[in-house]
Short mmCIF file of C-alpha atoms and ligand atoms in Angstrom, two decimals:
data_model
loop_
_atom_site.label_atom_id
_atom_site.label_comp_id
_atom_site.label_asym_id
_atom_site.label_seq_id
_atom_site.Cartn_x
_atom_site.Cartn_y
_atom_site.Cartn_z
CA MET O 7 22.15 -31.08 -81.93
CA GLN O 8 24.06 -27.81 -82.13
CA VAL O 9 26.38 -26.78 -79.33
CA GLU O 10 24.57 -23.45 -78.97
CA GLU O 11 21.40 -25.30 -78.02
CA LEU O 12 23.12 -27.21 -75.28
CA LEU O 13 24.34 -24.47 -73.00
CA PRO O 14 22.71 -21.07 -73.39
CA GLN O 15 25.23 -18.47 -72.31
CA PHE O 16 22.94 -17.03 -69.67
CA PRO O 17 24.33 -15.68 -66.42
CA ILE O 18 21.79 -17.76 -64.50
CA LYS O 19 23.29 -20.88 -62.93
CA GLU O 20 21.26 -23.94 -62.04
CA PHE O 21 21.83 -26.22 -59.06
CA HIS O 22 20.97 -29.86 -59.70
CA PRO O 23 20.15 -31.80 -56.54
CA PHE O 24 21.78 -34.95 -55.27
CA PRO O 25 20.11 -38.09 -53.95
CA ARG O 26 20.31 -39.32 -50.37
CA ALA O 27 23.46 -41.37 -49.79
CA LEU O 28 25.02 -43.90 -47.43
CA LEU O 29 28.82 -43.76 -47.38
CA GLY O 30 31.43 -45.87 -45.65
CA PRO O 31 32.49 -49.43 -44.90
CA GLY O 32 29.54 -51.71 -44.31
CA SER O 33 26.97 -49.51 -46.01
CA HIS O 34 26.25 -52.14 -48.66
CA GLU O 35 24.79 -54.35 -45.92
CA LEU O 36 21.91 -51.85 -45.75
CA ILE O 37 20.70 -52.38 -49.32
CA GLY O 38 17.96 -54.85 -48.29
CA PRO O 39 16.57 -52.84 -45.35
CA GLU O 40 16.72 -49.62 -47.34
CA ALA O 41 14.95 -51.23 -50.30
CA LEU O 42 12.15 -52.39 -48.00
CA LYS O 43 11.81 -48.90 -46.54
CA LEU O 44 11.48 -47.55 -50.06
CA GLY O 45 8.69 -50.04 -50.79
CA PHE O 46 10.58 -52.30 -53.19
CA LYS O 47 8.90 -55.67 -53.78
CA ARG O 48 10.23 -57.03 -57.06
CA THR O 49 13.52 -55.47 -58.14
CA LEU O 50 15.49 -55.59 -61.36
CA VAL O 51 19.21 -55.67 -60.56
CA MET O 52 21.30 -54.21 -63.38
CA THR O 53 25.00 -55.00 -63.50
CA SER O 54 27.87 -55.96 -65.75
CA GLY O 55 28.06 -59.14 -63.65
CA LEU O 56 31.34 -58.26 -61.90
CA ARG O 57 32.55 -61.73 -62.80
CA GLY O 58 35.51 -62.82 -60.72
CA SER O 59 34.03 -61.24 -57.62
CA ASN O 60 31.22 -62.52 -55.46
CA ILE O 61 29.62 -59.11 -55.08
CA VAL O 62 26.47 -59.51 -57.18
CA HIS O 63 25.65 -62.93 -55.76
CA LYS O 64 26.15 -61.69 -52.20
CA ILE O 65 23.96 -58.61 -52.63
CA VAL O 66 21.20 -60.53 -54.45
CA GLU O 67 21.14 -63.21 -51.73
CA SER O 68 21.02 -60.50 -49.06
CA MET O 69 18.07 -58.85 -50.81
CA LYS O 70 16.24 -62.19 -51.01
CA TYR O 71 16.95 -62.78 -47.32
CA HIS O 72 15.11 -59.53 -46.62
CA GLY O 73 12.09 -60.80 -48.54
CA LEU O 74 12.61 -59.05 -51.85
CA GLU O 75 12.00 -60.73 -55.18
CA VAL O 76 14.98 -60.17 -57.49
CA VAL O 77 15.43 -60.42 -61.24
CA VAL O 78 18.97 -59.95 -62.59
CA TYR O 79 20.10 -58.35 -65.85
CA ASP O 80 23.87 -58.90 -65.88
CA LYS O 81 24.78 -58.08 -69.46
CA VAL O 82 25.54 -54.36 -69.16
CA GLU O 83 28.62 -53.66 -71.27
CA SER O 84 31.36 -51.15 -70.65
CA ASN O 85 30.27 -47.93 -72.40
CA PRO O 86 26.69 -49.19 -72.07
CA LYS O 87 24.89 -49.63 -75.33
CA ASP O 88 21.34 -48.61 -76.12
CA TYR O 89 20.38 -52.28 -76.57
CA ASN O 90 21.61 -53.08 -73.03
CA VAL O 91 19.15 -50.53 -71.74
CA MET O 92 16.29 -51.78 -73.87
CA GLU O 93 16.90 -55.46 -72.98
CA ALA O 94 16.72 -54.49 -69.32
CA VAL O 95 13.53 -52.49 -69.91
CA ALA O 96 11.92 -55.54 -71.55
CA MET O 97 12.98 -57.73 -68.62
CA TYR O 98 11.60 -55.18 -66.15
CA GLN O 99 8.25 -55.06 -67.93
CA GLU O 100 7.96 -58.84 -68.45
CA ASN O 101 8.61 -59.49 -64.77
CA GLU O 102 6.39 -56.63 -63.61
CA CYS O 103 9.16 -55.20 -61.45
CA ASP O 104 8.64 -52.05 -59.39
CA SER O 105 12.20 -50.90 -58.65
CA PHE O 106 15.86 -50.99 -59.67
CA VAL O 107 19.20 -51.68 -58.04
CA SER O 108 22.39 -51.10 -60.06
CA ILE O 109 25.64 -52.70 -58.92
CA GLY O 110 28.91 -51.66 -60.50
CA GLY O 111 30.57 -48.62 -61.97
CA GLY O 112 29.24 -45.98 -64.30
CA SER O 113 28.14 -48.42 -66.98
CA SER O 114 25.69 -50.22 -64.71
CA HIS O 115 24.38 -47.03 -63.09
CA ASP O 116 24.05 -45.19 -66.40
CA ALA O 117 22.26 -48.04 -68.15
CA CYS O 118 19.90 -48.27 -65.18
CA LYS O 119 19.16 -44.54 -65.23
CA GLY O 120 18.35 -44.77 -68.93
CA ALA O 121 16.15 -47.82 -68.30
CA ARG O 122 14.16 -45.97 -65.63
CA ILE O 123 13.46 -43.12 -68.00
CA SER O 124 12.43 -45.51 -70.77
CA VAL O 125 10.11 -47.40 -68.37
CA ALA O 126 8.47 -44.11 -67.41
CA HIS O 127 7.71 -43.47 -71.09
CA ASP O 128 6.12 -46.82 -72.00
CA GLY O 129 9.40 -48.35 -73.15
CA ARG O 130 10.32 -45.67 -75.67
CA ASN O 131 13.91 -46.02 -76.90
CA VAL O 132 16.46 -44.52 -74.52
CA ASN O 133 18.10 -42.63 -77.39
CA GLU O 134 15.02 -40.41 -77.63
CA PHE O 135 16.05 -38.79 -74.34
CA GLU O 136 19.50 -37.55 -75.35
CA GLY O 137 20.02 -33.94 -74.32
CA PHE O 138 19.15 -31.80 -71.33
CA ASN O 139 16.10 -32.73 -69.23
CA LYS O 140 14.34 -34.55 -72.07
CA SER O 141 12.33 -36.76 -69.73
CA GLU O 142 8.68 -35.71 -69.86
CA ASN O 143 7.55 -37.87 -66.96
CA PRO O 144 9.48 -37.23 -63.73
CA LYS O 145 7.88 -40.25 -62.06
CA ASN O 146 10.11 -43.18 -62.81
CA PRO O 147 10.83 -46.23 -60.64
CA PRO O 148 13.00 -45.90 -57.52
CA HIS O 149 16.67 -46.80 -57.86
CA ILE O 150 19.42 -47.73 -55.41
CA ALA O 151 22.87 -47.36 -57.01
CA VAL O 152 25.66 -49.40 -55.39
CA SER O 153 29.18 -48.46 -56.49
CA THR O 154 31.99 -50.99 -56.88
CA THR O 155 34.48 -48.55 -58.41
CA ALA O 156 35.73 -45.08 -57.51
CA GLY O 157 35.36 -43.10 -60.69
CA THR O 158 31.95 -42.52 -62.15
CA GLY O 159 30.03 -40.51 -59.59
CA SER O 160 26.92 -41.59 -61.50
CA GLU O 161 25.36 -42.78 -58.24
CA THR O 162 24.98 -39.13 -57.21
CA SER O 163 24.88 -37.18 -60.48
CA TRP O 164 22.17 -36.20 -62.96
CA ALA O 165 24.19 -37.53 -65.92
CA TYR O 166 24.13 -40.82 -67.76
CA VAL O 167 26.12 -41.82 -70.82
CA ILE O 168 24.88 -44.20 -73.53
CA THR O 169 26.33 -45.45 -76.82
CA ASP O 170 23.79 -45.15 -79.62
CA THR O 171 24.42 -48.11 -81.93
CA THR O 172 21.66 -47.17 -84.36
CA THR O 173 23.65 -44.46 -86.11
CA ASP O 174 25.61 -44.78 -89.33
CA PRO O 175 28.22 -47.52 -88.70
CA ASP O 176 30.95 -45.18 -89.91
CA ASN O 177 29.83 -42.49 -87.51
CA PRO O 178 29.07 -44.08 -84.11
CA HIS O 179 27.70 -41.86 -81.40
CA LYS O 180 28.20 -41.87 -77.64
CA TYR O 181 26.24 -39.22 -75.82
CA VAL O 182 25.82 -37.87 -72.33
CA ALA O 183 22.28 -37.09 -71.23
CA PHE O 184 21.70 -34.76 -68.31
CA ASP O 185 18.34 -35.25 -66.68
CA ASP O 186 17.10 -34.36 -63.19
CA ALA O 187 14.65 -37.26 -63.54
CA SER O 188 17.56 -39.70 -63.80
CA VAL O 189 18.89 -38.94 -60.32
CA THR O 190 18.90 -42.06 -58.17
CA THR O 191 16.82 -42.54 -55.05
CA LEU O 192 19.72 -43.71 -52.88
CA ALA O 193 23.47 -43.84 -53.52
CA ILE O 194 25.59 -46.40 -51.67
CA ASP O 195 29.36 -45.94 -51.68
CA ASP O 196 31.05 -48.68 -49.67
CA PRO O 197 34.86 -48.77 -50.01
CA VAL O 198 34.87 -52.45 -49.09
CA LEU O 199 33.23 -53.20 -52.44
CA TYR O 200 36.22 -51.56 -54.21
CA TYR O 201 38.74 -54.06 -52.86
CA SER O 202 38.26 -56.42 -55.81
CA CYS O 203 38.55 -53.66 -58.41
CA PRO O 204 41.61 -54.57 -60.56
CA VAL O 205 44.78 -52.46 -60.34
CA ASP O 206 44.59 -51.03 -63.85
CA TYR O 207 40.88 -50.33 -63.57
CA THR O 208 41.39 -48.56 -60.23
CA ALA O 209 43.98 -46.27 -61.83
CA GLN O 210 41.79 -45.50 -64.83
CA CYS O 211 38.71 -44.78 -62.73
CA GLY O 212 40.86 -42.49 -60.57
CA PHE O 213 41.56 -40.31 -63.57
CA ASP O 214 37.84 -40.09 -64.23
CA VAL O 215 37.66 -38.56 -60.76
CA LEU O 216 40.49 -36.12 -61.51
CA ALA O 217 38.65 -35.10 -64.69
CA HIS O 218 35.34 -34.71 -62.82
CA ALA O 219 37.07 -32.52 -60.25
CA SER O 220 39.30 -30.39 -62.46
CA GLU O 221 36.84 -29.67 -65.28
CA PRO O 222 34.27 -27.79 -63.15
CA TYR O 223 37.10 -25.90 -61.42
CA VAL O 224 37.94 -24.17 -64.70
CA SER O 225 34.58 -24.49 -66.50
CA ARG O 226 32.91 -21.64 -68.33
CA ILE O 227 29.89 -22.20 -66.12
CA ASP O 228 32.01 -21.05 -63.16
CA PHE O 229 29.55 -22.39 -60.60
CA GLN O 230 30.96 -21.04 -57.34
CA PRO O 231 29.38 -23.65 -55.02
CA SER O 232 31.31 -26.35 -56.94
CA LEU O 233 34.76 -24.88 -56.52
CA GLY O 234 35.46 -26.05 -52.97
CA ASN O 235 34.31 -29.58 -53.72
CA ALA O 236 36.36 -29.63 -56.91
CA LEU O 237 39.59 -28.70 -55.15
CA HIS O 238 39.00 -31.09 -52.28
CA ALA O 239 38.36 -33.98 -54.67
CA ILE O 240 41.60 -33.15 -56.50
CA LYS O 241 43.44 -33.19 -53.16
CA LEU O 242 41.91 -36.54 -52.18
CA THR O 243 42.78 -38.05 -55.55
CA ALA O 244 46.38 -36.85 -55.40
CA GLU O 245 46.70 -38.23 -51.87
CA ASN O 246 44.97 -41.57 -52.35
CA LEU O 247 45.06 -42.84 -55.93
CA ARG O 248 48.55 -44.35 -55.72
CA GLU O 249 47.67 -46.14 -52.49
CA ALA O 250 44.32 -47.43 -53.80
CA THR O 251 45.99 -48.63 -57.00
CA TRP O 252 49.05 -50.38 -55.60
CA ASN O 253 47.76 -51.43 -52.19
CA PRO O 254 44.23 -52.57 -53.11
CA GLN O 255 43.29 -53.76 -49.62
CA SER O 256 44.09 -50.38 -48.07
CA LEU O 257 40.91 -49.08 -46.48
CA ALA O 258 42.43 -45.60 -46.29
CA GLY O 259 43.24 -45.59 -50.01
CA ARG O 260 39.89 -47.02 -51.06
CA GLN O 261 37.92 -44.77 -48.74
CA GLY O 262 39.89 -41.72 -49.85
CA MET O 263 39.01 -42.47 -53.47
CA MET O 264 35.41 -43.22 -52.54
CA TYR O 265 35.03 -39.72 -51.13
CA ALA O 266 36.98 -38.24 -54.04
CA GLN O 267 34.55 -39.88 -56.49
CA TYR O 268 31.50 -38.72 -54.58
CA ILE O 269 32.68 -35.14 -54.04
CA ALA O 270 34.00 -34.71 -57.59
CA ALA O 271 30.64 -35.77 -59.03
CA GLN O 272 28.90 -33.25 -56.84
CA ALA O 273 31.28 -30.61 -58.21
CA PHE O 274 30.56 -31.34 -61.87
CA ASN O 275 26.86 -31.97 -61.32
CA SER O 276 26.12 -28.26 -61.54
CA GLY O 277 29.64 -27.02 -62.39
CA GLY O 278 29.90 -28.71 -65.77
CA LEU O 279 32.61 -30.64 -67.57
CA GLY O 280 34.79 -29.93 -70.59
CA ILE O 281 36.62 -31.54 -73.47
CA ILE O 282 38.52 -34.11 -71.40
CA HIS O 283 35.13 -35.77 -71.29
CA SER O 284 34.24 -34.90 -74.88
CA ILE O 285 37.44 -36.52 -76.17
CA SER O 286 36.85 -39.50 -73.90
CA HIS O 287 33.30 -40.00 -75.19
CA ALA O 288 34.47 -39.71 -78.80
CA VAL O 289 37.24 -42.29 -78.47
CA SER O 290 34.86 -44.68 -76.69
CA ALA O 291 32.31 -44.18 -79.46
CA PHE O 292 34.80 -45.36 -82.08
CA TYR O 293 36.86 -47.87 -80.07
CA ASP O 294 34.85 -48.93 -77.00
CA THR O 295 37.85 -48.15 -74.76
CA HIS O 296 37.46 -47.46 -71.05
CA HIS O 297 36.13 -44.02 -70.09
CA GLY O 298 38.66 -43.48 -67.31
CA LEU O 299 41.59 -44.56 -69.50
CA ASN O 300 40.49 -42.12 -72.18
CA ASN O 301 40.19 -39.33 -69.61
CA ALA O 302 43.68 -40.07 -68.30
CA ILE O 303 45.23 -39.80 -71.75
CA ALA O 304 43.26 -36.65 -72.61
CA LEU O 305 43.66 -34.86 -69.26
CA PRO O 306 47.24 -33.52 -69.53
CA ARG O 307 46.66 -32.33 -73.10
CA VAL O 308 43.41 -30.58 -72.21
CA TRP O 309 44.92 -28.97 -69.10
CA ALA O 310 47.73 -27.60 -71.29
CA PHE O 311 45.17 -26.39 -73.85
CA ASN O 312 43.02 -24.62 -71.25
CA MET O 313 45.80 -23.30 -69.07
CA PRO O 314 46.22 -19.89 -70.75
CA VAL O 315 42.59 -19.09 -69.86
CA HIS O 316 42.99 -19.96 -66.19
CA TYR O 317 46.57 -19.89 -64.89
CA LYS O 318 45.39 -18.87 -61.44
CA ARG O 319 42.90 -21.73 -61.15
CA PHE O 320 45.49 -24.24 -62.35
CA ALA O 321 47.89 -22.83 -59.74
CA ASP O 322 45.23 -23.67 -57.13
CA ILE O 323 45.07 -27.18 -58.60
CA ALA O 324 48.85 -27.50 -58.18
CA ARG O 325 48.56 -26.68 -54.49
CA ALA O 326 45.67 -29.13 -54.10
CA MET O 327 47.91 -31.79 -55.63
CA GLY O 328 50.54 -31.14 -53.00
CA VAL O 329 52.92 -28.95 -54.99
CA ASP O 330 54.82 -26.37 -52.94
CA THR O 331 54.22 -23.29 -55.11
CA HIS O 332 56.04 -20.91 -52.79
CA GLY O 333 58.06 -18.50 -54.91
CA MET O 334 56.29 -19.46 -58.14
CA ASN O 335 54.11 -17.10 -60.15
CA ASP O 336 50.75 -18.43 -61.36
CA VAL O 337 52.13 -19.56 -64.72
CA LYS O 338 54.91 -21.60 -63.13
CA ALA O 339 52.50 -23.04 -60.55
CA ALA O 340 50.02 -24.00 -63.29
CA GLU O 341 52.80 -25.76 -65.16
CA ALA O 342 53.65 -27.58 -61.95
CA ALA O 343 50.04 -28.83 -61.76
CA LEU O 344 50.45 -30.32 -65.22
CA ALA O 345 53.71 -31.96 -64.20
CA ALA O 346 52.01 -33.40 -61.11
CA ALA O 347 49.19 -34.87 -63.22
CA ILE O 348 51.66 -36.49 -65.62
CA ARG O 349 53.63 -37.86 -62.69
CA LEU O 350 50.44 -39.35 -61.23
CA LEU O 351 49.50 -40.88 -64.58
CA ARG O 352 52.94 -42.50 -64.88
CA ASP O 353 52.98 -43.61 -61.25
CA VAL O 354 49.75 -45.57 -61.66
CA GLY O 355 50.84 -47.15 -64.93
CA ILE O 356 48.47 -45.65 -67.50
CA PRO O 357 49.46 -45.65 -71.21
CA GLU O 358 50.47 -42.20 -72.40
CA ARG O 359 49.05 -42.13 -75.95
CA PHE O 360 45.98 -43.67 -77.57
CA VAL O 361 48.07 -45.48 -80.17
CA ASP O 362 49.82 -47.27 -77.26
CA VAL O 363 46.52 -48.88 -76.18
CA LYS O 364 46.42 -52.46 -77.46
CA GLN O 365 44.07 -55.37 -76.95
CA ASP O 366 46.17 -56.67 -74.04
CA THR O 367 46.92 -53.27 -72.47
CA TYR O 368 44.38 -53.56 -69.66
CA SER O 369 42.18 -56.22 -68.16
CA LYS O 370 38.78 -55.13 -69.43
CA ASN O 371 39.90 -54.05 -72.86
CA ARG O 372 37.21 -54.44 -75.53
CA LEU O 373 39.14 -53.34 -78.61
CA GLY O 374 37.88 -55.38 -81.54
CA GLN O 375 35.38 -57.32 -79.42
CA GLY O 376 32.31 -55.15 -79.65
CA PRO O 377 28.93 -56.42 -80.80
CA THR O 378 28.72 -54.67 -84.13
CA LYS O 379 30.73 -54.85 -87.33
CA PHE O 380 32.10 -51.43 -86.55
CA TYR O 381 33.67 -52.52 -83.27
CA GLU O 382 34.86 -55.83 -84.69
CA ASN O 383 36.82 -53.87 -87.25
CA ALA O 384 38.29 -51.48 -84.66
CA LYS O 385 41.02 -53.72 -83.28
CA THR O 386 43.58 -50.96 -82.83
CA ILE O 387 43.39 -47.23 -82.33
CA VAL O 388 44.53 -45.94 -85.69
CA GLY O 389 45.37 -42.34 -84.82
CA ASP O 390 45.86 -41.24 -88.43
CA ALA O 391 44.61 -37.97 -89.91
CA ALA O 392 41.17 -39.34 -90.77
CA ASP O 393 40.80 -40.75 -87.24
CA VAL O 394 41.78 -37.41 -85.70
CA ASP O 395 39.28 -35.61 -87.94
CA ARG O 396 36.32 -37.82 -87.08
CA ILE O 397 37.09 -37.80 -83.35
CA THR O 398 37.43 -34.01 -83.42
CA ASN O 399 34.03 -33.72 -85.08
CA HIS O 400 32.49 -35.95 -82.40
CA VAL O 401 34.09 -33.75 -79.70
CA LEU O 402 32.53 -30.61 -81.16
CA GLY O 403 29.02 -32.09 -80.87
CA ASP O 404 29.42 -33.35 -77.31
CA ALA O 405 27.23 -31.90 -74.56
CA CYS O 406 30.33 -31.33 -72.37
CA THR O 407 32.12 -29.13 -74.91
CA PRO O 408 30.24 -25.86 -74.26
CA GLY O 409 31.48 -25.90 -70.65
CA ASN O 410 35.12 -25.96 -71.71
CA PRO O 411 36.83 -22.70 -70.73
CA LYS O 412 38.71 -22.21 -73.99
CA GLU O 413 36.84 -21.73 -77.23
CA CYS O 414 36.54 -24.98 -79.15
CA THR O 415 36.62 -25.02 -82.94
CA PHE O 416 37.78 -27.68 -85.34
CA GLU O 417 41.04 -25.79 -85.76
CA THR O 418 41.74 -25.41 -82.02
CA VAL O 419 40.63 -28.87 -80.90
CA ARG O 420 42.14 -30.97 -83.67
CA PRO O 421 45.78 -30.52 -82.47
CA VAL O 422 44.69 -31.55 -78.97
CA VAL O 423 43.14 -34.76 -80.29
CA GLU O 424 46.16 -35.40 -82.47
CA HIS O 425 48.47 -35.02 -79.47
CA CYS O 426 46.34 -37.50 -77.50
CA MET O 427 46.84 -39.99 -80.31
CA THR O 428 50.53 -39.77 -80.97
CA GLY O 429 52.10 -36.85 -79.05
CA ASP O 430 54.77 -37.14 -76.37
CA LEU O 431 53.70 -36.03 -72.89
CA ASP O 432 57.18 -34.66 -72.24
CA ASP O 433 56.52 -32.06 -74.96
CA LEU O 434 53.90 -30.53 -72.66
CA LEU O 435 56.47 -30.01 -69.94
CA SER O 436 59.08 -28.20 -71.99
FE1 FE2 T 506 33.50 -39.22 -66.33
#
């Protein structure tokens, strides 16, 4: 698909609606009653399993207590694969289910959104719906999305991201589909469910939020209703991510990030994203690394790349991050925003370059463990010239790239990707 097809440069903006939501501590206790109100009888629960926590078991038992029949698909992988979606679709059809509940982060929600669309089209492969509003049947099964991380925003957005494993093994493809038909029926964001989210994972997901918030604030789409939400989500992230990461039982920290996640997703839902996300998708396509980690590494480089287009907006971001910009012009204030982002990245312990990410770098690392020969052979992030070239090409075909404020060509984007691989963050500050 060509970039020009993805985002016509029309002056008309489109608002994409959000689902109903229940937010706050204790809201997950309402899953059963809410499912009954929605008419659920036999529900397919989709999740990565959240092994090491008791969350899935507790929610499933609560649903059964309320009289619901429950079937569980707990094999959703990080960067959910097309076959995860299709296995779940088969399970849904075999068991004659009538509804979905997803429990987890973006992977579980996204796989579930794809499964709903496939179910509504007689089990056609999810990859057929890549693009913008490709669903032909808006009537798909109802879906309650229950978040256990503060990053994705998928519980409230019209986006879902799938890895297509059917492409040429040397050219894997991870895509984001935007579809109003994928929007969930009910989003549940309960900060209590985030308590068991590991430290490193909390930090990485937090940078997904910062990407979701900052990209629409400078996007080419320039959707004015998103700007307030974007800035507020940046403020909440700057205020709460350190606390949520290093004091995991802090309700204030977890709740602050819960709202940051929710508000940031509502900003990008109609405000668009940019090449932080495109680079993140590309690196996940080749290496199966965590989406939030990839965003964190890409974010400072992409902010520096885009800054000359939007010094004033980046100066606003600096203030939202708590920088006292008094006496600074917009250029200096924008540079201070970049310094604040790098400080946050270092404070929460995220690796600074892709070549620094190893198999033991973080708890849910999947380098070299993927299900196909391609992933088995990708045990380290190479970062050489050929790697930079192929990742740059993936970036240029991503559905998020047209929203990036600065023009993206192979020549302009390649140095950004190269810096993500091997560059020194301190170079951006000089
Ligand atoms: Fe994201």
